[in-house]
CSV table of N, CA and C and ligand atoms in Angstrom, one decimal:
chain,number,residue,atom,x,y,z
U,756,MET,N,7.0,-4.2,5.0
U,756,MET,CA,5.7,-3.5,5.5
U,756,MET,C,4.6,-4.3,5.2
U,757,THR,N,3.6,-4.0,6.2
U,757,THR,CA,2.4,-4.8,6.0
U,757,THR,C,1.3,-4.1,5.2
U,758,CYS,N,0.3,-4.9,4.8
U,758,CYS,CA,-0.8,-4.3,4.1
U,758,CYS,C,-1.3,-3.2,4.9
U,759,LYS,N,-1.6,-3.4,6.2
U,759,LYS,CA,-2.1,-2.4,7.0
U,759,LYS,C,-1.3,-0.9,6.8
U,760,GLN,N,0.1,-1.0,6.9
U,760,GLN,CA,0.9,0.1,6.9
U,760,GLN,C,0.7,0.9,5.6
U,761,LEU,N,0.3,0.1,4.6
U,761,LEU,CA,0.2,0.7,3.2
U,761,LEU,C,-1.1,1.2,3.0
U,762,GLY,N,-1.9,1.3,4.1
U,762,GLY,CA,-3.3,1.7,3.8
U,762,GLY,C,-4.4,0.6,3.6
U,763,GLY,N,-3.9,-0.7,3.7
U,763,GLY,CA,-4.8,-1.9,3.6
U,763,GLY,C,-5.4,-2.3,4.9
U,764,ALA,N,-5.7,-3.6,4.9
U,764,ALA,CA,-6.7,-4.0,6.0
U,764,ALA,C,-6.2,-5.1,6.8
U,765,CYS,N,-5.0,-5.8,6.3
U,765,CYS,CA,-4.6,-7.0,7.1
U,765,CYS,C,-3.1,-7.0,7.4
U,766,GLU,N,-2.6,-8.0,8.0
U,766,GLU,CA,-1.1,-8.0,8.5
U,766,GLU,C,-0.2,-8.8,7.5
U,767,THR,N,-0.7,-9.1,6.3
U,767,THR,CA,0.1,-9.6,5.3
U,767,THR,C,1.4,-8.8,5.1
U,768,GLU,N,2.5,-9.3,5.2
U,768,GLU,CA,3.7,-8.6,4.9
U,768,GLU,C,4.3,-8.8,3.5
U,769,PHE,N,4.8,-7.6,3.0
U,769,PHE,CA,5.5,-7.6,1.7
U,769,PHE,C,6.9,-7.4,2.0
U,770,HIS,N,7.7,-8.3,1.4
U,770,HIS,CA,9.1,-8.1,1.4
U,770,HIS,C,9.8,-7.8,0.0
U,771,THR,N,10.2,-6.6,-0.1
U,771,THR,CA,10.8,-6.1,-1.3
U,771,THR,C,12.1,-5.3,-1.1
U,772,ASN,N,12.8,-5.1,-2.0
U,772,ASN,CA,14.1,-4.2,-1.9
U,772,ASN,C,13.7,-2.8,-2.2
U,773,THR,N,12.8,-2.6,-3.0
U,773,THR,CA,12.4,-1.2,-3.4
U,773,THR,C,11.1,-0.9,-3.1
U,774,PHE,N,10.9,0.5,-3.0
U,774,PHE,CA,9.5,1.0,-2.7
U,774,PHE,C,8.5,0.7,-3.8
U,775,GLU,N,9.0,0.7,-5.0
U,775,GLU,CA,8.3,0.5,-6.1
U,775,GLU,C,7.6,-0.9,-6.2
U,776,GLU,N,8.5,-1.8,-6.1
U,776,GLU,CA,8.1,-3.3,-5.9
U,776,GLU,C,7.0,-3.4,-4.7
U,777,MET,N,7.2,-2.8,-3.6
U,777,MET,CA,6.3,-2.7,-2.6
U,777,MET,C,4.9,-2.3,-3.0
U,778,ALA,N,4.9,-1.2,-3.6
U,778,ALA,CA,3.6,-0.6,-4.0
U,778,ALA,C,3.0,-1.4,-5.0
U,779,GLU,N,3.7,-1.9,-5.8
U,779,GLU,CA,3.2,-3.0,-6.9
U,779,GLU,C,2.5,-4.2,-6.2
U,780,LEU,N,3.2,-4.8,-5.4
U,780,LEU,CA,2.8,-5.9,-4.5
U,780,LEU,C,1.6,-5.7,-3.8
U,781,SER,N,1.6,-4.6,-3.2
U,781,SER,CA,0.5,-4.3,-2.3
U,781,SER,C,-0.8,-4.0,-3.0
U,782,LYS,N,-0.5,-3.3,-4.2
U,782,LYS,CA,-1.7,-3.1,-5.1
U,782,LYS,C,-2.3,-4.5,-5.5
U,783,LYS,N,-1.5,-5.3,-6.0
U,783,LYS,CA,-1.8,-6.6,-6.5
U,783,LYS,C,-2.7,-7.4,-5.5
U,784,HIS,N,-2.1,-7.4,-4.3
U,784,HIS,CA,-2.7,-8.1,-3.1
U,784,HIS,C,-4.1,-7.6,-2.8
U,785,GLY,N,-4.1,-6.1,-2.8
U,785,GLY,CA,-5.4,-5.4,-2.5
U,785,GLY,C,-6.5,-5.8,-3.4
U,786,MET,N,-6.1,-5.8,-4.8
U,786,MET,CA,-7.0,-6.0,-5.8
U,786,MET,C,-7.4,-7.6,-5.8
U,787,GLU,N,-6.5,-8.5,-5.4
U,787,GLU,CA,-6.9,-9.8,-5.2
U,787,GLU,C,-8.1,-10.0,-4.0
U,788,MET,N,-7.7,-9.2,-3.1
U,788,MET,CA,-8.6,-9.5,-2.0
U,788,MET,C,-10.0,-8.8,-2.1
U,789,VAL,N,-10.0,-7.7,-2.9
U,789,VAL,CA,-11.2,-7.0,-3.3
U,789,VAL,C,-12.0,-7.9,-4.2
U,790,GLN,N,-11.2,-8.7,-5.1
U,790,GLN,CA,-11.9,-9.6,-5.9
U,790,GLN,C,-12.4,-10.7,-5.3
U,791,LYS,N,-11.9,-11.2,-4.0
U,791,LYS,CA,-12.4,-12.3,-3.4
U,791,LYS,C,-13.6,-11.8,-2.5
U,792,GLY,N,-13.9,-10.5,-2.5
U,792,GLY,CA,-14.9,-9.9,-1.7
U,792,GLY,C,-14.7,-9.8,-0.3
U,793,ASP,N,-13.4,-9.5,0.0
U,793,ASP,CA,-13.1,-9.3,1.4
U,793,ASP,C,-13.5,-7.8,1.7
U,794,LYS,N,-14.4,-7.8,2.7
U,794,LYS,CA,-15.0,-6.5,3.1
U,794,LYS,C,-14.0,-5.3,3.7
U,795,ASP,N,-13.1,-5.9,4.5
U,795,ASP,CA,-12.1,-5.0,5.0
U,795,ASP,C,-11.1,-4.4,3.9
U,796,HIS,N,-10.9,-5.1,3.0
U,796,HIS,CA,-10.1,-4.5,1.8
U,796,HIS,C,-10.8,-3.6,0.9
U,797,ILE,N,-12.1,-4.0,0.7
U,797,ILE,CA,-13.0,-3.3,-0.1
U,797,ILE,C,-13.1,-1.8,0.5
U,798,ALA,N,-13.4,-1.9,1.9
U,798,ALA,CA,-13.3,-0.7,2.6
U,798,ALA,C,-12.2,0.3,2.6
U,799,ALA,N,-11.1,-0.5,2.7
U,799,ALA,CA,-9.7,0.1,2.7
U,799,ALA,C,-9.4,0.7,1.2
U,800,MET,N,-9.8,0.0,0.3
U,800,MET,CA,-9.8,0.5,-1.1
U,800,MET,C,-10.4,1.7,-1.5
U,801,ASN,N,-11.7,1.8,-0.8
U,801,ASN,CA,-12.6,2.9,-1.0
U,801,ASN,C,-12.1,4.2,-0.2
U,802,GLU,N,-11.5,3.9,0.9
U,802,GLU,CA,-10.8,5.1,1.6
U,802,GLU,C,-9.8,5.7,0.8
U,803,MET,N,-8.9,4.7,0.2
U,803,MET,CA,-7.8,5.1,-0.6
U,803,MET,C,-8.1,5.9,-1.7
U,804,LYS,N,-9.3,5.4,-2.4
U,804,LYS,CA,-9.9,6.1,-3.6
U,804,LYS,C,-10.2,7.6,-3.2
U,805,LYS,N,-10.8,7.7,-1.9
U,805,LYS,CA,-11.2,9.1,-1.5
U,805,LYS,C,-10.0,10.0,-1.3
U,806,LEU,N,-8.8,9.4,-0.8
U,806,LEU,CA,-7.6,10.1,-0.6
U,806,LEU,C,-6.9,10.5,-2.0
U,807,MET,N,-7.2,9.7,-3.0
U,807,MET,CA,-6.4,9.9,-4.3
U,807,MET,C,-7.3,10.5,-5.3
U,808,THR,N,-7.9,11.5,-5.1
U,808,THR,CA,-8.7,12.1,-6.0
U,808,THR,C,-8.0,12.9,-7.1
U,809,THR,N,-6.8,13.5,-6.7
U,809,THR,CA,-6.0,14.2,-7.7
U,809,THR,C,-4.6,13.7,-7.8
U,810,PRO,N,-3.9,13.8,-9.0
U,810,PRO,CA,-2.6,13.4,-9.1
U,810,PRO,C,-1.6,13.8,-7.9
U,811,ASP,N,-2.0,15.1,-7.5
U,811,ASP,CA,-1.2,15.7,-6.4
U,811,ASP,C,-1.3,14.9,-5.0
U,812,SER,N,-2.6,14.5,-4.7
U,812,SER,CA,-2.8,13.8,-3.4
U,812,SER,C,-2.1,12.4,-3.6
U,813,MET,N,-2.3,11.9,-4.7
U,813,MET,CA,-1.7,10.6,-4.9
U,813,MET,C,-0.3,10.5,-4.7
U,814,GLN,N,0.4,11.6,-5.2
U,814,GLN,CA,1.8,11.8,-5.1
U,814,GLN,C,2.3,12.1,-3.7
U,815,ARG,N,1.3,12.7,-2.8
U,815,ARG,CA,1.7,13.0,-1.4
U,815,ARG,C,1.6,11.6,-0.8
U,816,TRP,N,0.7,10.9,-1.0
U,816,TRP,CA,0.4,9.5,-0.4
U,816,TRP,C,1.8,8.7,-0.6
U,817,PHE,N,2.1,8.7,-2.0
U,817,PHE,CA,3.3,7.9,-2.4
U,817,PHE,C,4.5,8.3,-1.5
U,818,ASP,N,4.7,9.7,-1.4
U,818,ASP,CA,5.9,10.2,-0.8
U,818,ASP,C,5.9,9.9,0.8
U,819,THR,N,4.7,9.9,1.4
U,819,THR,CA,4.5,9.4,2.8
U,819,THR,C,5.0,8.0,3.0
U,820,MET,N,4.4,7.2,2.1
U,820,MET,CA,4.6,5.8,2.1
U,820,MET,C,6.1,5.4,1.8
U,821,ARG,N,6.7,6.2,1.0
U,821,ARG,CA,8.2,6.0,0.7
U,821,ARG,C,9.0,6.4,1.8
U,822,LYS,N,8.7,7.4,2.5
U,822,LYS,CA,9.4,7.9,3.7
U,822,LYS,C,9.3,6.8,4.8
U,823,GLU,N,8.2,6.2,4.9
U,823,GLU,CA,8.0,5.2,5.9
U,823,GLU,C,8.8,4.0,5.5
U,824,PHE,N,8.9,3.7,4.2
U,824,PHE,CA,9.6,2.6,3.8
U,824,PHE,C,11.1,2.7,4.1
U,825,ASP,N,11.6,4.0,3.6
U,825,ASP,CA,13.1,4.2,3.9
U,825,ASP,C,13.5,4.3,5.3
U,826,SER,N,12.4,4.5,6.1
U,826,SER,CA,12.9,4.6,7.5
U,826,SER,C,12.9,3.2,8.2
U,827,LEU,N,12.5,2.2,7.6
U,827,LEU,CA,12.6,0.9,8.2
U,827,LEU,C,14.0,0.4,8.3
U,828,PRO,N,14.5,0.0,9.4
U,828,PRO,CA,15.7,-0.7,9.6
U,828,PRO,C,16.1,-1.9,8.7
U,829,ASP,N,15.2,-2.7,8.6
U,829,ASP,CA,15.3,-4.0,7.9
U,829,ASP,C,14.1,-4.1,6.9
U,830,LYS,N,14.4,-3.8,5.6
U,830,LYS,CA,13.4,-3.8,4.6
U,830,LYS,C,12.9,-5.3,4.3
U,831,ASN,N,13.7,-6.2,4.6
U,831,ASN,CA,13.3,-7.6,4.2
U,831,ASN,C,12.9,-8.3,5.5
V,284,ZN,ZN1,-4.3,-7.1,2.9
């Protein structure tokens, strides 16, 4: 899956076997880009924060992403 598919801002691809690794990688990548001052990723991160104001909405986002991940024919 790409950064964009995971709510990010670029076409960087993450190749992992599990969704948990994927979420971890994309989080790391996102934070790196924000630290570098990348405007697109900062905006994406802010959007994400708006979506994840409650544990409930965070869980929903996670479930949606997991479904998308599971539906990919080739996860690598
Ligand atoms: Zn990115």
